[in-house]
Tab-separated table of C-alpha atoms in Angstrom:
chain	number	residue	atom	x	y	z
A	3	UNK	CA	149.085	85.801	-142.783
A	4	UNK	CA	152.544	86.410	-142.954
A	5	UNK	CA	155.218	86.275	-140.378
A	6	UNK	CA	157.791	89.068	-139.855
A	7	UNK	CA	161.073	87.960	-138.098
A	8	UNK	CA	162.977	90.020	-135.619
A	9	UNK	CA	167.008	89.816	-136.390
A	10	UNK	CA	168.592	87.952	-133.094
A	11	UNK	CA	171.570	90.553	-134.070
A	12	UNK	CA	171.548	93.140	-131.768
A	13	UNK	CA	173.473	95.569	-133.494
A	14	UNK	CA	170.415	95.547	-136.199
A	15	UNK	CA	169.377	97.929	-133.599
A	16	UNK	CA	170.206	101.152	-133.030
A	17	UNK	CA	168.920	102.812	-130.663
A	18	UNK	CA	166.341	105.731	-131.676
A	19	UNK	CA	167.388	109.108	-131.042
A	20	UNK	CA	164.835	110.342	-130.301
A	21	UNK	CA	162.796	107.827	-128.106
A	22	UNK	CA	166.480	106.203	-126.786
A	23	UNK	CA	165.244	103.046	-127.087
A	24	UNK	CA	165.651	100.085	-129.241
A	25	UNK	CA	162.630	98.292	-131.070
A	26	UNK	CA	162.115	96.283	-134.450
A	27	UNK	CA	159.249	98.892	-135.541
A	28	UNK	CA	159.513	102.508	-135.144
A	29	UNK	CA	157.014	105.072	-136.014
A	30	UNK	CA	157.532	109.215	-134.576
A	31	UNK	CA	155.558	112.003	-135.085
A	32	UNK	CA	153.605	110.151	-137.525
A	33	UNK	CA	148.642	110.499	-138.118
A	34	UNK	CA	146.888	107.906	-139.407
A	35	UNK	CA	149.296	104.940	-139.693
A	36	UNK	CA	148.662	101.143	-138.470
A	37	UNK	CA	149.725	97.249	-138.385
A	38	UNK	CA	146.362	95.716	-139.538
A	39	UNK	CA	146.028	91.605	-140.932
A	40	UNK	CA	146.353	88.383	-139.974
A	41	UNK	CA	150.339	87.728	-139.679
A	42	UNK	CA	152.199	87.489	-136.791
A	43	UNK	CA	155.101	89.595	-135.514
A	44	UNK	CA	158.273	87.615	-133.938
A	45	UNK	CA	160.410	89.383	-132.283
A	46	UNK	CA	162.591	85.998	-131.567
A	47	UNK	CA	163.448	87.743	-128.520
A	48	UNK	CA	165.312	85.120	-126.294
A	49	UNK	CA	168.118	84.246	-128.644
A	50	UNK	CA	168.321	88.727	-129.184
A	51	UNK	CA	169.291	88.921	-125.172
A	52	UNK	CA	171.264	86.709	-124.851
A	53	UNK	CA	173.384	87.752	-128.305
A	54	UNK	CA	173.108	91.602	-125.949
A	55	UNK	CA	174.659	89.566	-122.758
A	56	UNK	CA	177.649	87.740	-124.442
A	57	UNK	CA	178.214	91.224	-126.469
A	58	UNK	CA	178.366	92.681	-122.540
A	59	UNK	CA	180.454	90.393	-121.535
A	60	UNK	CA	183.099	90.481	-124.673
A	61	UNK	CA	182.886	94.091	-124.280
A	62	UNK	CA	181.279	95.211	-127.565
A	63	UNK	CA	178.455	96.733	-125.914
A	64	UNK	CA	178.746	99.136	-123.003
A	65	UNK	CA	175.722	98.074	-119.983
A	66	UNK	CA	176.096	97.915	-116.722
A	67	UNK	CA	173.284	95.312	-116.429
A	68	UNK	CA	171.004	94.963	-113.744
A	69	UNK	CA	169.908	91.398	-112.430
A	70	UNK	CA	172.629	89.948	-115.071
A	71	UNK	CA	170.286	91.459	-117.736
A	72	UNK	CA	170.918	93.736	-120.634
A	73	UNK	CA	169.059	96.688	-119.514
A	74	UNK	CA	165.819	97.142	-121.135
A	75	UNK	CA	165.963	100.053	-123.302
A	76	UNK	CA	169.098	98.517	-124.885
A	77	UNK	CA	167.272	95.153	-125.658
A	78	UNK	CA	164.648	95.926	-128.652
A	79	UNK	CA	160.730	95.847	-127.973
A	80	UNK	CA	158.565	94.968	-131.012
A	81	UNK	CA	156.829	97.884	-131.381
A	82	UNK	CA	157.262	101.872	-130.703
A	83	UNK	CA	155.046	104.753	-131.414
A	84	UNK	CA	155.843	107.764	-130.098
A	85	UNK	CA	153.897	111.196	-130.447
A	86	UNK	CA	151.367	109.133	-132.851
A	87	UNK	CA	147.812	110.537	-134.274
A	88	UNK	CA	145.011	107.990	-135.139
A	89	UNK	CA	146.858	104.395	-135.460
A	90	UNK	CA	144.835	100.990	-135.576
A	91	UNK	CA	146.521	98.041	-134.682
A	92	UNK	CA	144.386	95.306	-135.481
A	93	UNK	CA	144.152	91.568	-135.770
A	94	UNK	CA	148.018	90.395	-135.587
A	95	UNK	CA	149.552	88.600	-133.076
A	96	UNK	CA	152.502	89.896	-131.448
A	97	UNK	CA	155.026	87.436	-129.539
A	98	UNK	CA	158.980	86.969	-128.092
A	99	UNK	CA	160.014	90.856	-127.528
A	100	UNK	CA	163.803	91.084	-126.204
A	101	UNK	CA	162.179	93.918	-123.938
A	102	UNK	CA	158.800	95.124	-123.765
A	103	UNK	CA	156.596	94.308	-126.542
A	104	UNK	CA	154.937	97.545	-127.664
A	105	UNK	CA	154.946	101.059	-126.300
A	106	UNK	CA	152.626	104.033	-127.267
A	107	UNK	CA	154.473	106.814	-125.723
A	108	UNK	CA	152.451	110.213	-125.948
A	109	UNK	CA	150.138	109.159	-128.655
A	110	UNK	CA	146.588	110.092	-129.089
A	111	UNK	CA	143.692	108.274	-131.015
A	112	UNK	CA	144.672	105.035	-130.753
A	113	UNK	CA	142.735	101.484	-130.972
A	114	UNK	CA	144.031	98.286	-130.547
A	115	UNK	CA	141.314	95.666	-131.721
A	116	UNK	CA	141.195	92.172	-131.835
A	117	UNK	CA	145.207	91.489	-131.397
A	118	UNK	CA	146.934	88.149	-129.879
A	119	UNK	CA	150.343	88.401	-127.321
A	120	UNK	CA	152.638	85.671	-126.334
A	121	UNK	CA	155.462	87.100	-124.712
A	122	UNK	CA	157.081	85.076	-122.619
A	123	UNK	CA	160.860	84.852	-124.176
A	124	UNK	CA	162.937	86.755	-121.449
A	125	UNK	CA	162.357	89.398	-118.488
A	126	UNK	CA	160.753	91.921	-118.817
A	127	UNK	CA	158.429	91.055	-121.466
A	128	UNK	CA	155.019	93.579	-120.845
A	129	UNK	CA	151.671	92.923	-122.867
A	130	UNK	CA	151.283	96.685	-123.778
A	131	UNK	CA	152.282	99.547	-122.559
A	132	UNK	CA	150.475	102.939	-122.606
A	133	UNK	CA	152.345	105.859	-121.840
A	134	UNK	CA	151.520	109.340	-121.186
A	135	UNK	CA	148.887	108.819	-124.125
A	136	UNK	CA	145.040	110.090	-124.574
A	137	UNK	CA	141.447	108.567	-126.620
A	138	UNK	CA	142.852	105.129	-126.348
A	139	UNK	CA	140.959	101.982	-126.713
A	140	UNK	CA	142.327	98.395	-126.063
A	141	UNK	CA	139.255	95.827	-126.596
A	142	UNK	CA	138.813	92.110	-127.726
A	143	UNK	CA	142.368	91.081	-127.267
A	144	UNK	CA	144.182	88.183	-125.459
A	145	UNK	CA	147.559	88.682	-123.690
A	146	UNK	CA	149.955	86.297	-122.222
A	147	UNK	CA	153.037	87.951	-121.103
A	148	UNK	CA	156.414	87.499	-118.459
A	149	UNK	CA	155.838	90.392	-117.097
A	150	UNK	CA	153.259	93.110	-116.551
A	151	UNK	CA	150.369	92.531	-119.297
A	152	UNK	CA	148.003	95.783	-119.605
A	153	UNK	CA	150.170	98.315	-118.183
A	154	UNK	CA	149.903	102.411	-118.012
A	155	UNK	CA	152.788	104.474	-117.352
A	156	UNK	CA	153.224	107.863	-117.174
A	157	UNK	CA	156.900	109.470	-117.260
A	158	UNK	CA	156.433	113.184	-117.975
A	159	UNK	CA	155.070	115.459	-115.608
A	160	UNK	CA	153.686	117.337	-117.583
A	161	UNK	CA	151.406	114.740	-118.985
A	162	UNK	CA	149.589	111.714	-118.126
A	163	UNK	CA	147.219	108.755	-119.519
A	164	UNK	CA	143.307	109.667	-120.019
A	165	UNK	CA	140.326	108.844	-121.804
A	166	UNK	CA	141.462	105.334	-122.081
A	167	UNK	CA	138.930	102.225	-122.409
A	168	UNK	CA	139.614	98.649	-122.141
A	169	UNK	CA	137.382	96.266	-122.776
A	170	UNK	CA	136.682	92.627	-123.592
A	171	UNK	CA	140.257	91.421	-122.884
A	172	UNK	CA	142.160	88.333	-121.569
A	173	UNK	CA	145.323	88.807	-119.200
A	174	UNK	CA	147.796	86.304	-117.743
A	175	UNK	CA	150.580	87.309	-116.510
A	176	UNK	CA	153.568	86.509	-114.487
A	177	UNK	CA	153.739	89.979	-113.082
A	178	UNK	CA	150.250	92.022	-112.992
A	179	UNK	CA	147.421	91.729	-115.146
A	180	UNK	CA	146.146	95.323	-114.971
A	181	UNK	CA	148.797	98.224	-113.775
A	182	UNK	CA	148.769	101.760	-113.974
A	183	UNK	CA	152.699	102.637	-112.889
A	184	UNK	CA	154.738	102.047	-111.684
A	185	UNK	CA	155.903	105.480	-113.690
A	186	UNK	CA	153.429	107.793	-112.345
A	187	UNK	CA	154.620	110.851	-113.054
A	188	UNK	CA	152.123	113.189	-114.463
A	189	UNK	CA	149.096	109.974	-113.728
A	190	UNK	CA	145.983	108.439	-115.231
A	191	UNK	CA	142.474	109.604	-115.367
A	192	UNK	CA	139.429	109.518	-116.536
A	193	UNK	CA	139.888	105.285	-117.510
A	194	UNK	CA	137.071	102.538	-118.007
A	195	UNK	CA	138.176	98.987	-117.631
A	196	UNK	CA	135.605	96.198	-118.074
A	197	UNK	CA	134.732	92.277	-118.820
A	198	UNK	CA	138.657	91.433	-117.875
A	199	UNK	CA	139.400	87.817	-117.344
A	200	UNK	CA	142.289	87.205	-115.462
A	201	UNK	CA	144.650	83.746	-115.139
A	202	UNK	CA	147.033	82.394	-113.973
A	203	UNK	CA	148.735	85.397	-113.016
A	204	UNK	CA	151.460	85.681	-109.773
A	205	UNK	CA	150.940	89.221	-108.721
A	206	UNK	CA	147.660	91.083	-108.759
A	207	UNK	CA	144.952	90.918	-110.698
A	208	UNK	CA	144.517	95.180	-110.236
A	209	UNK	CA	147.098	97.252	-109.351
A	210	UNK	CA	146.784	101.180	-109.296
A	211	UNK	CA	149.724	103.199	-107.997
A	212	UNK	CA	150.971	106.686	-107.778
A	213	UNK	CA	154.047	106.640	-106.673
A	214	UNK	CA	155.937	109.076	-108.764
A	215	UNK	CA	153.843	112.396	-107.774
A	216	UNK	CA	151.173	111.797	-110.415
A	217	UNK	CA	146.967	111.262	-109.638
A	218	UNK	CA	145.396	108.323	-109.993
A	219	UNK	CA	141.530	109.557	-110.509
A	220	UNK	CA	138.076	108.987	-112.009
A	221	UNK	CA	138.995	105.146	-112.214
A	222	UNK	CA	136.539	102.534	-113.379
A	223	UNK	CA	136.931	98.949	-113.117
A	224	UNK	CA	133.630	96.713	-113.836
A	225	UNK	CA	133.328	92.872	-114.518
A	226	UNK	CA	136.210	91.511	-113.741
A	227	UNK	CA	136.009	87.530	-113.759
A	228	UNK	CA	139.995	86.570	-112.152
A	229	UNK	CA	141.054	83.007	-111.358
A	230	UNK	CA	144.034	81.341	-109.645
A	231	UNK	CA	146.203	84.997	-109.033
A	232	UNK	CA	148.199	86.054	-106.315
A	233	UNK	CA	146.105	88.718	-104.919
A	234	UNK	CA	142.934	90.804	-106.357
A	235	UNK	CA	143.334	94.623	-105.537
A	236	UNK	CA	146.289	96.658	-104.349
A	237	UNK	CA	145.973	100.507	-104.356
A	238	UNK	CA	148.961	102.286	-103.316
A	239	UNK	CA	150.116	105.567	-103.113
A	240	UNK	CA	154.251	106.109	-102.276
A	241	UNK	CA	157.096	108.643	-102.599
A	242	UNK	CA	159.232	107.151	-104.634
A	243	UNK	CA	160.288	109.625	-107.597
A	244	UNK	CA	157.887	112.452	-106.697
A	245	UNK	CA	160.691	115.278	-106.385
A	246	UNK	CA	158.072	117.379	-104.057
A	247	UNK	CA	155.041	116.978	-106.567
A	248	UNK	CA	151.858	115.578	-104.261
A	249	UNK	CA	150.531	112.339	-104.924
A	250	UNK	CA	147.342	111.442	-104.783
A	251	UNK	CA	144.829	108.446	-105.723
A	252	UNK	CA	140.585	109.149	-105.592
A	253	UNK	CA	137.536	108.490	-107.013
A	254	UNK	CA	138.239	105.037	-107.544
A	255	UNK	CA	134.885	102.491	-108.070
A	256	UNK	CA	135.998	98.386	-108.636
A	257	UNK	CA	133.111	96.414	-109.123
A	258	UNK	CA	131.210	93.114	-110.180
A	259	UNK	CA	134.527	90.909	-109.272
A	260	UNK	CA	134.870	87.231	-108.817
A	261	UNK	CA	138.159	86.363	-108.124
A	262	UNK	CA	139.996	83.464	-106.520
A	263	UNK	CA	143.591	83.988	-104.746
A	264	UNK	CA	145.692	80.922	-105.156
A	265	UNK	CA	147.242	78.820	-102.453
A	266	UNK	CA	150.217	78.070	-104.819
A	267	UNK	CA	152.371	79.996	-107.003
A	268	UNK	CA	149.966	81.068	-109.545
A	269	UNK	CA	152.432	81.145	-112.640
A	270	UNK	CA	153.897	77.762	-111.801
A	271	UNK	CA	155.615	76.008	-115.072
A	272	UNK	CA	155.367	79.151	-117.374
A	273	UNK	CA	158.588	80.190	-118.942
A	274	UNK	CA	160.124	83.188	-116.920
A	275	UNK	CA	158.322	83.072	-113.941
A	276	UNK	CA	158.039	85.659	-111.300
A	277	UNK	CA	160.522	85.785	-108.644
A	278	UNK	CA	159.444	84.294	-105.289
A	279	UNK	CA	160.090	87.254	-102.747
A	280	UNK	CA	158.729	89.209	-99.621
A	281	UNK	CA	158.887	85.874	-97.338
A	282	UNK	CA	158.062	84.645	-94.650
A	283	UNK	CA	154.060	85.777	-95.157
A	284	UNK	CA	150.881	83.922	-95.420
A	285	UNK	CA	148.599	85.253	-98.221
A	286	UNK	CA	148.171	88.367	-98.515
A	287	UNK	CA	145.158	90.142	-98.746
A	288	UNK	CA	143.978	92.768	-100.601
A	289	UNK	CA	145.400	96.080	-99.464
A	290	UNK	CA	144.895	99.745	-100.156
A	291	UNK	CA	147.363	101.645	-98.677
A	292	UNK	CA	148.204	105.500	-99.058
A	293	UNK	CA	150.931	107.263	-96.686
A	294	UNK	CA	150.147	109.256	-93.375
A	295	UNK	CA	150.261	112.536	-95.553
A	296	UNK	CA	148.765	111.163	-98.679
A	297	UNK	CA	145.912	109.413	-98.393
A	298	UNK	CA	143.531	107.416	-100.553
A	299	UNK	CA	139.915	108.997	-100.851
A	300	UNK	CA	136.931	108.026	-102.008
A	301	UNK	CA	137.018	104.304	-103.075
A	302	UNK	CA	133.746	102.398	-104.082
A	303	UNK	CA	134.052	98.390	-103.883
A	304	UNK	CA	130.411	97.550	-104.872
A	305	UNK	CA	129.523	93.317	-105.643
A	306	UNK	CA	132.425	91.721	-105.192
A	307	UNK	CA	133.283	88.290	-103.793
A	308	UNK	CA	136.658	87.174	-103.501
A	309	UNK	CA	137.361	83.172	-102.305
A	310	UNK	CA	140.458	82.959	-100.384
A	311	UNK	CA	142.714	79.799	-99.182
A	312	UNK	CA	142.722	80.447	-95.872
A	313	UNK	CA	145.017	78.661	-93.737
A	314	UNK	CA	147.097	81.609	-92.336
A	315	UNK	CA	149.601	80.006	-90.020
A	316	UNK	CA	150.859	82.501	-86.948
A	317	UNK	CA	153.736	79.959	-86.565
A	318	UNK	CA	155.288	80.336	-90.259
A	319	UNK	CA	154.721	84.515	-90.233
A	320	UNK	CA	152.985	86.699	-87.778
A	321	UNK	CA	151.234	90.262	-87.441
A	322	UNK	CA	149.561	90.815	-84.776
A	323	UNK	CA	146.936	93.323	-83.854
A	324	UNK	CA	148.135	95.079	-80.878
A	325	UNK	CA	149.382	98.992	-81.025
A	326	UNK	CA	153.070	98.063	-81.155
A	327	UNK	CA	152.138	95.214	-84.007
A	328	UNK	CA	150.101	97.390	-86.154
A	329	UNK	CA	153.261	100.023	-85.924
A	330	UNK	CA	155.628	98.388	-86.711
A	331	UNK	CA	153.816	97.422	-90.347
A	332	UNK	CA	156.872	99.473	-92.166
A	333	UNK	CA	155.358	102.529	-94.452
A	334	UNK	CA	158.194	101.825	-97.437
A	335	UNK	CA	157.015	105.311	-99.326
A	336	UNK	CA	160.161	105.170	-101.278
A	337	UNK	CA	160.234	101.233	-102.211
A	338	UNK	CA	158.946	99.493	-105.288
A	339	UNK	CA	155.949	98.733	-105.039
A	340	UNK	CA	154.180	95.359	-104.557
A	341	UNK	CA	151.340	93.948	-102.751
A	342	UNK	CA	153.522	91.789	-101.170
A	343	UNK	CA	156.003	94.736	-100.342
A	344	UNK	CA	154.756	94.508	-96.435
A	345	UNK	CA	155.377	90.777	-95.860
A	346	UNK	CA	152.502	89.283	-93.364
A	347	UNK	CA	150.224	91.619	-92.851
A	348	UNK	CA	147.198	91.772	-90.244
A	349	UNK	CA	144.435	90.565	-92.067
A	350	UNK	CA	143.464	87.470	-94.721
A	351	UNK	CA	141.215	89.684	-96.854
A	352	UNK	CA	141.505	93.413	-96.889
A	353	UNK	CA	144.115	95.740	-95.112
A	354	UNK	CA	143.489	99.705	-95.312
A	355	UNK	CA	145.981	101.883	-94.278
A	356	UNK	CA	145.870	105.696	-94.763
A	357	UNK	CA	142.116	106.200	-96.354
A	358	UNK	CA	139.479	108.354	-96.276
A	359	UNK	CA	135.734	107.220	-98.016
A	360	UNK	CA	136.121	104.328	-98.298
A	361	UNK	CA	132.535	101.932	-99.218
A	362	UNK	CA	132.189	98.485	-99.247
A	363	UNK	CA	128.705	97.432	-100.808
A	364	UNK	CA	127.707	93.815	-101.128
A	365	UNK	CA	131.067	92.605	-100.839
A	366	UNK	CA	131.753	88.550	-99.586
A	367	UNK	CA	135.270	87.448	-98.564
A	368	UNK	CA	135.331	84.057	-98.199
A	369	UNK	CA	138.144	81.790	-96.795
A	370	UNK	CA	138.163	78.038	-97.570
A	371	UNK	CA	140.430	77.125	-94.049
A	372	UNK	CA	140.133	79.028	-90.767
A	373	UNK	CA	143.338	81.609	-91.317
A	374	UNK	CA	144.475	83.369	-87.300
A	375	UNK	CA	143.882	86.398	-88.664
A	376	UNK	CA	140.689	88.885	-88.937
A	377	UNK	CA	138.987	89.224	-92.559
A	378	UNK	CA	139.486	93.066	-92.902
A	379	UNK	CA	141.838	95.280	-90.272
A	380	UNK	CA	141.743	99.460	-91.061
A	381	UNK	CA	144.602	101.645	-89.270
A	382	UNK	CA	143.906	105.227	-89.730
A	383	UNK	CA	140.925	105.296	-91.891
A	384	UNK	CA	138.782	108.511	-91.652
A	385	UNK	CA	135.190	107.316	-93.015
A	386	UNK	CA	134.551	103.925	-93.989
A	387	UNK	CA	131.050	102.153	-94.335
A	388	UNK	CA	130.097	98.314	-94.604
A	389	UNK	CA	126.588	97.466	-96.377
A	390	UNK	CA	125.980	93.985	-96.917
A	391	UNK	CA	129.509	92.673	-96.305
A	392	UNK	CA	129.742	88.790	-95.454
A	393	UNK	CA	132.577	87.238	-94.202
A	394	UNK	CA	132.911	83.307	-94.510
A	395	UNK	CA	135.457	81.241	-92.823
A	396	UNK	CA	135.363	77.884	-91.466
A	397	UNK	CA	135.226	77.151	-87.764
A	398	UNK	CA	135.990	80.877	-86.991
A	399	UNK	CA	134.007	80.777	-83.441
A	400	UNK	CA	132.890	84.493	-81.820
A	401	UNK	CA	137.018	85.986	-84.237
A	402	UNK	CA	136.514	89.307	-84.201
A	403	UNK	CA	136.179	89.894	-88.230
A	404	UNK	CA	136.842	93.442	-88.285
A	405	UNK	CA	139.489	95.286	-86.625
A	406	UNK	CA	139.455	99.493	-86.034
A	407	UNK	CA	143.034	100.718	-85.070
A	408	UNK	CA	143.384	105.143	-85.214
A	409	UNK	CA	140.010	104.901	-87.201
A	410	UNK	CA	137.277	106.932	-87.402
A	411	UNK	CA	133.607	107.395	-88.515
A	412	UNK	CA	133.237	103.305	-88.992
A	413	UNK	CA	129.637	102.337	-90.113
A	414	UNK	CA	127.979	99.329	-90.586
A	415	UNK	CA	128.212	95.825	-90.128
């Protein structure tokens, strides 16, 4: 197929007036269009930034920059659709965005089908992004990407992401592999993910967050195969942007999940990788964590086994489990959030903060070294059962595996 070149020429980009961003491919207010073949897209992205940055700097083009970047709606993506009916994408590869690499913003009736990413040229540099968009279908594509790779966003209030199926897909990903937010304004609902394989990838494998004063609800993850990542789940609900709106996350059911959480840096050796932060901590487990006034209902974790490192050392990072300890674990409702956003936390393989229904069935953690910490701690849980749950760790002796702190109506194991 044939190869279409992005200019490295950043004033070949305007920026849309309408969508106030910059991309190579535009298409607004437009039914049954599409980018369907064989050829490749190339945004050339790297050489496109840094043309932005020396512009900056000579003081052709205004930016106040942020992390000595160009900002990102000034750099171009590949891709933009905004207010879309009925598009196919289908079959090309797409690679070396300046920004993100394709954006459906408010579209409806759209399927993405059989498509290749590589985006690793600069920061920034998402997989796909969803927006605010309905009837969607992402299946049988592979994604390698800087930053996050299958990521949902919502940014008006008014509206949100539903009805959305993904399916059949590779993710690696120096960021997150599967992310709904961090824009969550209006939310997500009503979405199916299945058979994801996950690699390689520094943050989490799953990340759901509302932490914009949008709903997170009616969430299905199934089959989920996810190798050598920084962390599995992380479910978090915050105040960041919610400008008195409630947020709220329920009705959430992961299952049939092997996953492995590195020792290492996950994305070691990939080009841009993701910033080493929130240290000292040992590795963190998986965490779903809601605020004292928001909590997180209703969450089904059903065949899962997750294989840990181990190895937590109380000398390099510490939480402890008294009441003063578990206090002092800062609530950060107005911070960016990260599983890692906590630093050391209490427990090596689940920490639940701030939850209501919450089931665990046929769920094994495993840790490959004995870690000081307990497998799962819960601090103000209200209704939380354990059916078939195994915990594995070497030379653990009579440890305590898991730990109730302001919790309530605990059952099982």
């Amino acid at each position: 197929g044939a190869t279409l070149l992005g200019s490295t020429n950043p004033f070949d980009y305007p920026i849309d007036s309408v969508v106030k961003w910059k991309s190579l491919i535009y298409s607004i207010e437009q039914k049954n269009v599409g980018i369907t073949g064989r050829g490749m897209i190339d945004g050339r992205g790297f050489r496109t930034a840094m043309n932005s940055l020396n512009m900056v700097y000579r003081g052709l083009i205004k930016d106040e920059l942020l992390n000595d970047r160009v900002r990102e709606p000034k750099r171009p993506e590949n891709l933009y659709f905004y207010k879309c009916d009925h598009i196919i994408i289908k079959g090309i590869t797409l690679k070396n965005s300046a920004s993100w690499n394709q954006t459906y913003n408010q579209c409806s009736n759209l399927l993405v089908d059989h498509i290749s990413v590589d985006n690793k040229s600069y920061w920034n540099n998402d997989g796909i992004d969803i927006v605010d968009s309905k009837h969607v279908v992402i299946r049988d594509s592979y994604f390698d990407a800087a930053d996050d790779v299958l990521c949902l966003k919502s940014f008006d209030t008014t509206k949100m992401c539903e009805d959305v199926l993904i399916e059949h897909c590779v993710a690696r990903s120096s960021a997150n592999a599967l992310k709904f937010g961090t824009g969550s304004r209006g939310g997500f609902k009503d979405i199916t993910v299945r058979n994801l394989t996950v690699y390689d990838t520094y943050r989490s494998a799953i990340a759901l967050e509302a932490v914009d004063g949008g709903i997170v609800e009616n969430i299905l993850i199934d089959s989920v195969r996810a190798i050598n990542t920084g962390n599995i789940i992380f479910l978090r609900i915050g105040n960041r942007n919610s400008q008195g709106r409630t947020p709220s996350m329920k009705n959430i059911t992961i299952e049939n999940v092997y996953a492995e959480v590195a020792f290492k840096k996950p994305d070691a050796g990939y080009r841009y990788e993701g910033p080493v932060e929130d240290l000292p901590r040992n590795i963190s487990p998986c965490s779903i964590a809601g605020l004292p006034q928001y909590k997180i209902k209703n969450v089904l974790l059903k065949n899962i086994e997750i294989v840990y490192p181990g190895g937590g050392n109380p000398n390099y990072a510490y939480a402890g489990l008294s009441p003063k300890d578990l206090d002092s674990i800062p609530e950060m409702p107005a911070a960016y959030p990260e599983f890692s956003q906590f630093k050391e936390l209490p427990a090596w393989g689940f920490f639940i903060r701030h939850a209501e229904d919450i089931h665990f069935n046929n769920v094994t953690v495993r840790a490959k070294r004995k870690d000081y910490r307990p497998a799962i701690v819960m601090d103000d849980v209200n209704g939380i059962d354990f059916k078939n749950v195994k915990i594995l760790e070497p030379n653990a002796g009579h440890k305590k595996q898991i730990f109730s702190y302001k919790s309530q109506n605990v059952k099982g194991n």
